[in-house]
């Protein structure tokens, strides 16, 4: 008789897996760029991300959320946030890999695409600590609006040293950045901000007011919006001033959030807080929009990472779990679900990497050398920096809207593949599920991004950039061609398109993903994606791909 207390039919721990080498979709998205498909740095990140050591730090960082310390034992105001050691371990690795701002000072080929792939891989370990990493990356292009401020801050922002000491920037080996835009009364409508900025000379201002959401309050410097005499303006606000004194920065409380619990989000008040104007007075939104664009890219990367990690967990479990006479992964119904999750994840990865590649090209630091996948074309090759900037302008809100919006559905389905085991915290799936809605909310929710798509479409060069992507595969699949025609028909009445903005954004994003999969993925993946997402041969929920779909081929590609 079998021992009723013996542990059987449970999946072994998922550890010792290289997240980079097992991800064929990522490899194919990188292969057009010389050397990146075999990049040793990405190999190192993937190896550590899939290690037992990394997994051991992910849950403790979330189970022990940050703690606010407003005063020291003597009553002095300190406004500091304490983190669990696992948080600091995660941060030290991310900074050491250069995932914060290193690409901005790098002279290697495709630095932003390389960083994007690393951020995608490392975010699969624990997504919360990605916030200060992302904010630091995003601060640099905005800081370049002022040569003096950029010279002061960018070298330390780009440093690969994780330095938590509370010191002036000149005395630190590395610094991190945050952002303060939204207020109680306005939210996304930042022009309704009430925080004031009074000039006191030499580009220095005193800020008075509040921020309802201040990201990563433990970091060294913030980009903040406030009302100057000539309108809403952007300011650089350090935590410690050059003379070593603390800048008034009163943390009121930390947000008690649905997810993202390892990361500190705060409410802050400014009382005579010193800020240095970045850009012209009245140009605050135009100045900080560079930071917003970069963080939106990281929202897409982070959501793609959540999708990928959820997919890997689902396939791993079902390949080791027996039910009803065989492995779950061998059951046709489960194979349909897993294959559907796999093509969703691959489409998200392909679009995220294409966007990151556009950052390199649009900043005149595009891919060098040859190589190739699919038809051998390098995405964006031969296009000017202006053309790739136009592509980013339209593709970024499309991707932010669609990839981030799809992630909660996808993670929920992956969790269900584990059944009750997936609902238990130790599995790690609840952490992913709580995190999954966040990227759709941060840096502009669904409506904001859908409306940004409409705004971009009013610039002819943005539509031309999208059409250029579609032209690269014109005639390759009649179903995709028909979907492109549907988009063009919808655009005939662009001036009255707001009510249908989400529908249009979704279709344009799907067309873009379909074109990338046709070019760089396998025929099985591309055909299943186009048939289900664009040709209406789909039930609308995961696991309803056409019965003729080659499920084993797709799953072998997803996790060999």
Coordinates of C-alpha atoms in Angstrom, one line a residue:
X1 CA 0.0 0.0 0.0
X2 CA 1.2 3.5 -0.9
X3 CA 2.4 5.7 2.0
X4 CA -0.4 8.3 2.4
X5 CA 2.1 10.7 3.9
X6 CA 4.6 10.5 1.1
X7 CA 4.8 13.6 -1.1
X8 CA 4.2 12.6 -4.7
X9 CA 2.8 14.2 -7.9
X10 CA 4.1 17.7 -7.0
X11 CA 6.2 19.8 -9.4
X12 CA 9.8 20.1 -8.2
X13 CA 11.2 23.6 -7.5
X14 CA 11.9 25.7 -10.6
X15 CA 15.5 26.6 -10.1
X16 CA 18.8 26.5 -11.8
X17 CA 17.2 27.6 -15.1
X18 CA 18.8 30.3 -17.2
X19 CA 15.9 32.7 -18.0
X20 CA 17.8 34.1 -21.0
X21 CA 18.9 30.9 -22.8
X22 CA 15.5 29.2 -22.4
X23 CA 13.6 32.2 -23.9
X24 CA 13.6 31.6 -27.7
X25 CA 11.2 34.5 -28.2
X26 CA 13.6 36.9 -26.6
X27 CA 16.5 35.5 -28.5
X28 CA 14.7 36.0 -31.8
X29 CA 13.7 39.5 -30.9
X30 CA 17.4 40.3 -30.3
X31 CA 19.0 38.3 -33.1
X32 CA 18.8 41.0 -35.7
X33 CA 21.2 43.0 -33.6
X34 CA 24.8 42.0 -33.8
X35 CA 25.9 39.9 -30.8
X36 CA 22.9 40.4 -28.5
X37 CA 21.4 37.0 -29.0
X38 CA 24.6 35.6 -27.3
X39 CA 25.4 38.6 -25.1
X40 CA 27.4 37.4 -22.1
X41 CA 25.9 40.1 -19.8
X42 CA 22.4 38.9 -20.6
X43 CA 23.6 35.3 -20.0
X44 CA 24.7 36.4 -16.5
X45 CA 21.5 38.1 -15.7
X46 CA 19.4 35.2 -17.0
X47 CA 21.5 32.7 -14.9
X48 CA 21.1 34.7 -11.7
X49 CA 17.4 35.4 -12.4
X50 CA 16.7 31.7 -12.6
X51 CA 18.7 30.8 -9.5
X52 CA 17.5 29.5 -6.2
X53 CA 19.3 32.5 -4.6
X54 CA 17.2 35.0 -6.5
X55 CA 14.0 33.2 -5.8
X56 CA 14.9 33.2 -2.1
X57 CA 14.9 37.0 -2.1
X58 CA 11.7 37.6 -4.0
X59 CA 9.1 36.6 -1.5
X60 CA 10.8 38.1 1.6
X61 CA 11.1 41.5 -0.1
X62 CA 7.3 41.4 -0.5
X63 CA 6.4 39.7 2.8
X64 CA 8.4 42.4 4.7
X65 CA 7.2 45.7 3.1
X66 CA 9.1 49.0 3.7
X67 CA 8.6 50.9 6.9
X68 CA 8.4 54.7 7.2
X69 CA 10.6 56.4 9.9
X70 CA 9.6 60.0 10.1
X71 CA 11.7 60.9 13.2
X72 CA 14.8 59.6 15.0
X73 CA 14.9 58.7 18.7
X74 CA 15.6 62.3 19.6
X75 CA 12.7 63.8 17.7
X76 CA 14.6 65.0 14.7
X77 CA 12.8 64.7 11.4
X78 CA 14.6 62.2 9.2
X79 CA 11.9 61.0 6.7
X80 CA 13.6 57.7 5.9
X81 CA 12.2 54.4 4.6
X82 CA 13.6 51.1 5.9
X83 CA 13.7 48.0 3.6
X84 CA 14.2 44.3 4.2
X85 CA 17.8 43.0 3.3
X86 CA 16.3 41.1 0.4
X87 CA 15.2 44.4 -1.2
X88 CA 18.7 45.7 -1.0
X89 CA 20.1 42.5 -2.5
X90 CA 17.7 42.8 -5.5
X91 CA 18.6 46.5 -5.9
X92 CA 22.3 45.9 -5.7
X93 CA 22.1 43.3 -8.5
X94 CA 20.0 45.5 -10.7
X95 CA 22.3 48.5 -10.3
X96 CA 25.3 46.3 -10.7
X97 CA 23.9 45.0 -14.0
X98 CA 23.5 48.6 -15.2
X99 CA 19.8 48.4 -15.5
X100 CA 19.2 51.9 -14.2
X101 CA 20.9 54.6 -16.3
X102 CA 24.1 52.9 -17.6
X103 CA 22.9 52.9 -21.3
X104 CA 22.9 56.7 -21.5
X105 CA 26.7 56.8 -21.1
X106 CA 27.5 53.6 -22.8
X107 CA 29.4 53.4 -26.1
X108 CA 28.5 49.8 -26.8
X109 CA 26.1 48.9 -29.7
X110 CA 22.4 48.9 -28.9
X111 CA 22.8 49.9 -25.2
X112 CA 19.1 50.6 -24.7
X113 CA 18.0 47.4 -26.2
X114 CA 20.5 45.4 -24.2
X115 CA 19.3 47.2 -21.0
X116 CA 15.7 46.5 -22.0
X117 CA 16.4 42.8 -22.3
X118 CA 18.2 42.8 -19.0
X119 CA 15.4 44.7 -17.3
X120 CA 12.8 42.2 -18.7
X121 CA 14.8 39.2 -17.5
X122 CA 15.5 40.7 -14.0
X123 CA 12.0 41.8 -13.5
X124 CA 10.9 38.2 -13.6
X125 CA 12.6 37.8 -10.3
X126 CA 10.6 40.4 -8.3
X127 CA 8.9 43.3 -10.1
X128 CA 8.5 45.9 -7.2
X129 CA 12.2 46.9 -7.0
X130 CA 12.0 47.8 -10.7
X131 CA 10.4 51.1 -9.8
X132 CA 13.5 53.1 -8.7
X133 CA 15.5 51.3 -11.4
X134 CA 13.1 52.5 -14.0
X135 CA 12.8 56.0 -12.6
X136 CA 16.6 56.4 -12.6
X137 CA 16.8 55.3 -16.2
X138 CA 14.0 57.7 -17.2
X139 CA 15.4 60.7 -15.4
X140 CA 18.4 61.1 -17.7
X141 CA 16.8 62.2 -20.9
X142 CA 14.8 64.8 -19.0
X143 CA 17.9 66.0 -17.2
X144 CA 19.6 66.7 -20.5
X145 CA 17.3 69.7 -20.8
X146 CA 19.9 71.5 -18.7
X147 CA 23.6 71.0 -19.4
X148 CA 24.7 71.9 -15.9
X149 CA 22.2 69.7 -14.0
X150 CA 22.9 66.8 -16.4
X151 CA 26.7 67.2 -15.7
X152 CA 26.0 67.1 -12.0
X153 CA 23.7 64.2 -11.8
X154 CA 24.0 61.9 -14.8
X155 CA 27.5 60.3 -14.1
X156 CA 26.3 59.1 -10.6
X157 CA 22.9 58.0 -12.0
X158 CA 24.7 55.9 -14.6
X159 CA 27.0 54.4 -12.0
X160 CA 26.8 50.7 -11.3
X161 CA 27.5 51.2 -7.6
X162 CA 24.5 50.9 -5.2
X163 CA 25.1 53.5 -2.5
X164 CA 22.3 54.0 0.1
X165 CA 24.2 56.7 2.1
X166 CA 22.4 60.0 2.6
X167 CA 25.0 62.3 1.2
X168 CA 25.3 65.1 -1.3
X169 CA 25.6 63.9 -4.9
X170 CA 29.2 64.9 -5.2
X171 CA 30.1 62.5 -2.3
X172 CA 28.3 59.5 -3.5
X173 CA 29.5 56.6 -5.7
X174 CA 26.0 56.2 -7.2
X175 CA 22.6 57.8 -6.9
X176 CA 19.0 56.9 -7.8
X177 CA 16.1 59.0 -9.0
X178 CA 12.3 59.3 -8.4
X179 CA 9.4 61.3 -9.6
X180 CA 6.7 63.5 -8.1
X181 CA 4.0 64.7 -10.5
X182 CA 0.4 63.9 -9.3
X183 CA -1.5 65.7 -6.6
X184 CA -4.7 65.0 -4.7
X185 CA -7.0 67.2 -6.7
X186 CA -5.7 66.4 -10.2
X187 CA -4.2 62.9 -10.6
X188 CA -3.3 62.5 -14.3
X189 CA -4.4 66.1 -14.9
X190 CA -1.1 67.6 -13.7
X191 CA -2.0 71.0 -15.0
X192 CA -4.4 71.2 -12.0
X193 CA -1.3 71.0 -9.7
X194 CA -1.3 73.5 -6.8
X195 CA 2.3 73.1 -5.5
X196 CA 4.1 76.5 -6.0
X197 CA 7.7 77.2 -6.9
X198 CA 9.0 80.7 -5.9
X199 CA 12.3 81.8 -7.5
X200 CA 15.0 82.8 -5.1
X201 CA 17.8 83.3 -7.6
X202 CA 20.3 81.5 -9.9
X203 CA 17.7 78.9 -11.1
X204 CA 16.9 78.0 -7.4
X205 CA 13.3 77.9 -6.2
X206 CA 11.4 77.2 -3.0
X207 CA 8.6 74.6 -3.3
X208 CA 5.6 74.5 -1.2
X209 CA 2.8 72.0 -1.5
X210 CA 2.3 68.3 -1.8
X211 CA 2.5 65.2 -4.0
X212 CA -0.2 62.5 -3.7
X213 CA 2.1 59.9 -5.3
X214 CA 5.8 60.3 -4.9
X215 CA 7.6 57.2 -6.2
X216 CA 10.6 55.6 -4.4
X217 CA 10.9 58.2 -1.6
X218 CA 14.1 56.7 -0.4
X219 CA 16.2 57.8 -3.4
X220 CA 18.5 60.7 -3.9
X221 CA 16.8 63.1 -6.3
X222 CA 13.4 63.7 -7.8
X223 CA 11.9 65.4 -10.8
X224 CA 8.9 67.4 -9.6
X225 CA 6.2 69.5 -11.2
X226 CA 5.2 72.8 -9.6
X227 CA 3.6 76.1 -10.5
X228 CA 6.2 78.8 -11.2
X229 CA 5.3 82.4 -11.9
X230 CA 5.1 81.6 -15.7
X231 CA 3.3 78.3 -15.3
X232 CA 3.8 74.6 -14.6
X233 CA 7.5 73.9 -14.6
X234 CA 9.8 71.0 -13.8
X235 CA 12.3 71.0 -11.0
X236 CA 15.2 68.9 -9.8
X237 CA 14.8 68.3 -6.0
X238 CA 17.7 66.6 -4.2
X239 CA 17.2 64.9 -0.8
X240 CA 20.5 66.3 0.5
X241 CA 21.8 69.8 -0.5
X242 CA 25.4 70.5 -1.6
X243 CA 26.2 71.8 1.9
X244 CA 25.2 68.5 3.5
X245 CA 21.9 69.7 4.9
X246 CA 18.7 67.7 4.3
X247 CA 16.3 69.3 1.9
X248 CA 12.8 69.6 3.6
X249 CA 11.0 66.5 2.3
X250 CA 8.2 65.5 4.7
X251 CA 7.0 62.0 4.1
X252 CA 3.4 61.8 5.3
X253 CA 2.8 58.1 4.8
X254 CA 3.5 55.2 2.6
X255 CA 0.7 53.9 0.4
X256 CA -0.9 50.6 1.4
X257 CA -1.2 49.1 -2.1
X258 CA -2.9 46.1 -3.7
X259 CA 0.5 44.9 -5.0
X260 CA 4.0 46.3 -5.6
X261 CA 4.3 45.8 -1.8
X262 CA 8.1 45.6 -1.8
X263 CA 8.3 49.1 -3.2
X264 CA 7.6 52.3 -1.3
X265 CA 5.1 54.8 -2.8
X266 CA 4.5 57.8 -0.6
X267 CA 2.7 61.1 0.0
X268 CA 5.1 64.0 0.5
X269 CA 4.8 67.6 1.6
X270 CA 7.2 70.4 0.6
X271 CA 7.8 73.3 3.0
X272 CA 10.4 75.6 1.6
X273 CA 12.0 72.7 -0.3
X274 CA 14.8 73.7 -2.6
X275 CA 14.4 72.8 -6.3
X276 CA 16.4 73.7 -9.4
X277 CA 14.5 74.6 -12.5
X278 CA 14.9 72.1 -15.3
X279 CA 13.9 73.6 -18.7
X280 CA 12.0 76.8 -19.1
X281 CA 9.2 78.1 -16.8
X282 CA 5.9 76.9 -18.1
X283 CA 7.4 74.0 -20.0
X284 CA 7.1 71.5 -17.2
X285 CA 5.1 68.9 -19.1
X286 CA 7.2 69.2 -22.2
X287 CA 10.3 68.7 -20.1
X288 CA 9.2 65.8 -18.0
X289 CA 7.5 64.0 -20.9
X290 CA 10.9 62.4 -21.8
X291 CA 10.9 60.8 -18.3
X292 CA 7.3 59.6 -18.8
X293 CA 8.1 58.1 -22.2
X294 CA 11.0 56.1 -20.7
X295 CA 8.9 54.9 -17.8
X296 CA 6.2 53.9 -20.2
X297 CA 8.6 51.7 -22.0
X298 CA 9.5 50.0 -18.7
X299 CA 5.8 49.5 -18.0
X300 CA 5.7 47.5 -21.3
X301 CA 8.9 45.6 -20.4
X302 CA 7.6 44.9 -16.9
X303 CA 4.3 43.6 -18.1
X304 CA 6.0 41.4 -20.7
X305 CA 8.2 40.1 -17.9
X306 CA 5.2 39.2 -15.8
X307 CA 3.6 37.4 -18.7
X308 CA 6.8 35.4 -19.3
X309 CA 7.3 34.4 -15.7
X310 CA 3.7 33.4 -15.4
X311 CA 3.9 31.3 -18.6
X312 CA 7.1 29.5 -17.4
X313 CA 5.5 28.7 -14.0
X314 CA 2.4 27.3 -15.8
X315 CA 4.3 25.1 -18.2
X316 CA 6.7 23.9 -15.5
X317 CA 3.8 22.8 -13.2
X318 CA 1.8 21.1 -15.9
X319 CA 4.8 19.2 -17.2
X320 CA 5.2 17.7 -13.7
X321 CA 1.6 17.2 -12.6
X322 CA -0.3 14.0 -13.3
X323 CA -4.1 14.1 -13.5
X324 CA -6.7 11.9 -15.1
X325 CA -4.2 9.3 -16.3
X326 CA -1.4 11.5 -17.6
X327 CA 0.6 14.7 -17.5
X328 CA -1.5 17.9 -17.5
X329 CA 0.7 19.3 -20.2
X330 CA -0.2 16.4 -22.5
X331 CA -3.9 17.0 -22.3
X332 CA -5.3 18.7 -25.5
X333 CA -7.4 21.2 -23.5
X334 CA -4.4 22.2 -21.4
X335 CA -2.1 22.4 -24.4
X336 CA -4.5 24.9 -26.0
X337 CA -4.4 27.1 -22.9
X338 CA -0.6 26.9 -22.6
X339 CA 0.0 27.6 -26.3
X340 CA -2.4 30.5 -26.2
X341 CA -0.5 31.9 -23.2
X342 CA 2.8 31.4 -25.1
X343 CA 1.8 33.4 -28.1
X344 CA 0.5 36.2 -25.9
X345 CA 3.8 36.3 -24.1
X346 CA 5.9 36.2 -27.3
X347 CA 3.9 39.0 -28.9
X348 CA 4.4 41.1 -25.8
X349 CA 8.1 40.4 -25.8
X350 CA 8.6 41.1 -29.5
X351 CA 6.8 44.5 -29.3
X352 CA 8.7 45.5 -26.2
X353 CA 12.1 44.8 -27.8
X354 CA 11.1 46.6 -31.0
X355 CA 10.3 49.7 -28.9
X356 CA 13.6 49.5 -27.1
X357 CA 15.5 49.2 -30.3
X358 CA 13.8 52.3 -31.5
X359 CA 15.2 54.2 -28.5
X360 CA 18.7 53.4 -29.8
X361 CA 18.0 54.4 -33.3
X362 CA 16.0 57.5 -32.5
X363 CA 18.9 58.7 -30.4
X364 CA 21.3 58.2 -33.3
X365 CA 22.9 55.2 -31.4
X366 CA 21.3 52.4 -33.4
X367 CA 22.3 48.9 -34.0
X368 CA 25.6 48.3 -35.7
X369 CA 26.7 45.3 -37.6
X370 CA 24.7 42.5 -39.2
X371 CA 23.1 39.3 -38.2
X372 CA 19.5 38.3 -38.8
X373 CA 16.5 36.3 -38.0
X374 CA 13.4 35.7 -40.0
X375 CA 14.0 37.5 -43.3
X376 CA 17.2 39.0 -42.1
X377 CA 15.9 42.6 -41.8
X378 CA 17.1 44.7 -38.8
X379 CA 14.0 46.4 -37.4
X380 CA 14.3 50.1 -38.0
X381 CA 17.4 49.7 -40.2
X382 CA 17.8 52.4 -42.8
X383 CA 15.4 54.8 -41.0
X384 CA 16.4 58.2 -39.7
X385 CA 16.4 59.1 -36.0
X386 CA 13.3 61.3 -36.8
X387 CA 11.5 58.3 -38.4
X388 CA 12.2 56.1 -35.4
X389 CA 11.2 58.8 -33.0
X390 CA 7.9 59.0 -34.9
X391 CA 7.6 55.2 -34.5
X392 CA 8.1 55.5 -30.8
X393 CA 5.5 58.3 -30.6
X394 CA 2.8 56.0 -31.9
X395 CA 4.0 52.6 -30.8
X396 CA 4.7 53.4 -27.2
X397 CA 1.1 54.3 -26.2
X398 CA -0.1 51.4 -28.3
X399 CA 2.1 49.0 -26.5
X400 CA 1.5 50.6 -23.1
X401 CA -2.3 50.3 -23.6
X402 CA -2.4 46.8 -25.0
X403 CA 0.4 44.8 -23.4
X404 CA -0.3 46.2 -19.9
X405 CA -4.0 45.7 -20.3
X406 CA -3.6 42.1 -21.3
X407 CA -1.3 41.1 -18.5
X408 CA -3.9 40.6 -15.7
X409 CA -5.9 38.2 -17.8
X410 CA -2.9 36.3 -18.8
X411 CA -1.4 36.0 -15.3
X412 CA -4.8 34.9 -14.0
X413 CA -5.0 32.1 -16.5
X414 CA -1.5 31.0 -15.8
X415 CA -2.4 30.9 -12.1
X416 CA -5.4 28.7 -12.9
X417 CA -3.1 26.2 -14.5
X418 CA -1.6 25.5 -11.1
X419 CA -5.1 25.2 -9.6
X420 CA -5.2 25.6 -5.8
X421 CA -1.4 25.5 -5.7
X422 CA -1.3 28.7 -7.7
X423 CA -3.5 30.5 -5.1
X424 CA -0.9 29.8 -2.4
X425 CA 1.6 32.6 -1.7
X426 CA 4.6 30.2 -1.8
X427 CA 4.0 29.5 -5.4
X428 CA 4.8 33.1 -6.3
X429 CA 1.8 33.4 -8.6
X430 CA -0.2 35.6 -6.2
X431 CA 2.7 38.1 -6.2
X432 CA 2.6 38.2 -10.0
X433 CA -1.2 38.5 -10.0
X434 CA -1.3 41.4 -7.6
X435 CA 1.4 43.1 -9.6
X436 CA -0.3 42.5 -13.0
X437 CA -2.7 45.5 -13.1
X438 CA -0.1 48.1 -12.0
X439 CA 1.7 48.9 -15.2
X440 CA -1.7 49.6 -16.9
X441 CA -2.3 52.3 -14.3
X442 CA 1.2 53.9 -13.8
X443 CA 2.3 56.6 -16.3
X444 CA -1.2 57.0 -17.7
X445 CA -4.1 54.5 -17.5
X446 CA -5.8 52.8 -20.5
X447 CA -7.8 55.8 -21.5
X448 CA -4.9 58.2 -21.3
X449 CA -2.8 56.0 -23.6
X450 CA -5.6 55.4 -26.0
X451 CA -6.2 59.1 -26.3
X452 CA -2.4 59.6 -26.7
X453 CA -2.7 57.3 -29.7
X454 CA -5.3 59.6 -31.2
X455 CA -3.1 62.6 -30.6
X456 CA -0.1 60.9 -32.2
X457 CA -2.3 60.0 -35.2
X458 CA -2.9 63.7 -35.9
X459 CA 0.7 63.9 -36.8
X460 CA 1.2 62.4 -40.3
X461 CA 4.6 61.1 -39.5
X462 CA 3.3 58.9 -36.7
X463 CA 0.8 57.1 -38.9
X464 CA 3.4 56.8 -41.6
X465 CA 5.7 55.1 -39.1
X466 CA 3.0 52.6 -38.2
X467 CA 2.2 52.0 -41.9
X468 CA 5.9 51.4 -42.7
X469 CA 5.9 48.6 -40.1
X470 CA 2.8 47.1 -41.8
X471 CA 4.3 47.5 -45.3
X472 CA 7.2 45.3 -44.2
X473 CA 4.9 42.3 -44.3
X474 CA 2.2 43.4 -46.7
X475 CA 1.0 40.4 -48.7
X476 CA 2.5 37.9 -46.3
X477 CA -0.9 37.2 -44.6
X478 CA -4.3 38.2 -46.1
X479 CA -5.8 38.3 -42.6
X480 CA -3.3 40.9 -41.4
X481 CA -3.8 42.9 -44.5
X482 CA -7.5 43.0 -43.9
X483 CA -7.0 44.1 -40.3
X484 CA -4.8 47.0 -41.5
X485 CA -7.6 48.0 -43.9
X486 CA -10.0 48.0 -41.0
X487 CA -7.7 50.4 -39.2
X488 CA -7.5 52.8 -42.2
X489 CA -11.3 52.8 -42.4
X490 CA -11.6 53.7 -38.7
X491 CA -9.1 56.5 -39.2
X492 CA -11.4 58.1 -41.8
X493 CA -13.2 59.9 -39.0
X494 CA -10.3 60.6 -36.6
X495 CA -11.8 63.8 -35.4
X496 CA -14.7 61.9 -33.8
X497 CA -12.8 58.8 -32.7
X498 CA -12.6 59.3 -28.9
X499 CA -15.4 57.0 -28.0
X500 CA -13.7 54.3 -30.0
X501 CA -10.2 55.1 -29.0
X502 CA -9.6 51.8 -27.1
X503 CA -11.0 49.7 -29.9
X504 CA -8.7 51.4 -32.4
X505 CA -5.6 51.2 -30.1
X506 CA -6.2 47.5 -29.5
X507 CA -6.4 46.7 -33.2
X508 CA -3.4 48.8 -34.1
X509 CA -1.4 47.1 -31.4
X510 CA -2.4 43.7 -32.5
X511 CA -1.5 44.5 -36.1
X512 CA 1.9 45.6 -35.0
X513 CA 2.5 42.5 -32.9
X514 CA 1.3 40.3 -35.8
X515 CA 3.8 42.0 -38.2
X516 CA 6.7 41.4 -35.8
X517 CA 5.7 37.7 -35.3
X518 CA 5.5 37.1 -39.0
X519 CA 9.0 38.6 -39.5
X520 CA 10.8 37.2 -36.5
X521 CA 9.0 34.2 -35.0
X522 CA 8.1 30.8 -36.3
X523 CA 5.3 30.2 -38.8
X524 CA 3.4 28.2 -36.2
X525 CA 3.4 31.1 -33.7
X526 CA 2.7 33.8 -36.2
X527 CA -0.2 31.8 -37.8
X528 CA -1.8 31.0 -34.5
X529 CA -1.6 34.7 -33.4
X530 CA -3.0 36.1 -36.6
X531 CA -5.8 33.5 -36.7
X532 CA -6.9 34.1 -33.2
X533 CA -6.3 37.8 -32.6
X534 CA -6.9 39.2 -36.0
X535 CA -9.1 36.7 -38.0
X536 CA -11.7 36.1 -35.2
X537 CA -10.9 32.4 -35.0
X538 CA -10.8 32.6 -31.2
X539 CA -13.3 32.4 -28.4
X540 CA -12.0 35.5 -26.6
X541 CA -10.6 33.6 -23.6
X542 CA -7.3 31.8 -23.4
X543 CA -7.4 28.2 -24.6
X544 CA -9.7 28.7 -27.6
X545 CA -7.1 28.6 -30.4
X546 CA -8.1 26.8 -33.6
X547 CA -8.0 23.0 -33.1
X548 CA -5.6 22.7 -36.0
X549 CA -3.0 24.8 -34.1
X550 CA 0.3 22.8 -33.7
X551 CA 0.3 23.1 -29.9
X552 CA 3.5 20.9 -29.2
X553 CA 5.6 23.0 -31.6
X554 CA 4.5 26.3 -29.9
X555 CA 5.1 24.9 -26.4
X556 CA 8.5 23.4 -27.3
X557 CA 9.5 26.9 -28.5
X558 CA 8.1 28.6 -25.4
X559 CA 10.1 26.5 -22.9
X560 CA 12.2 23.8 -24.6

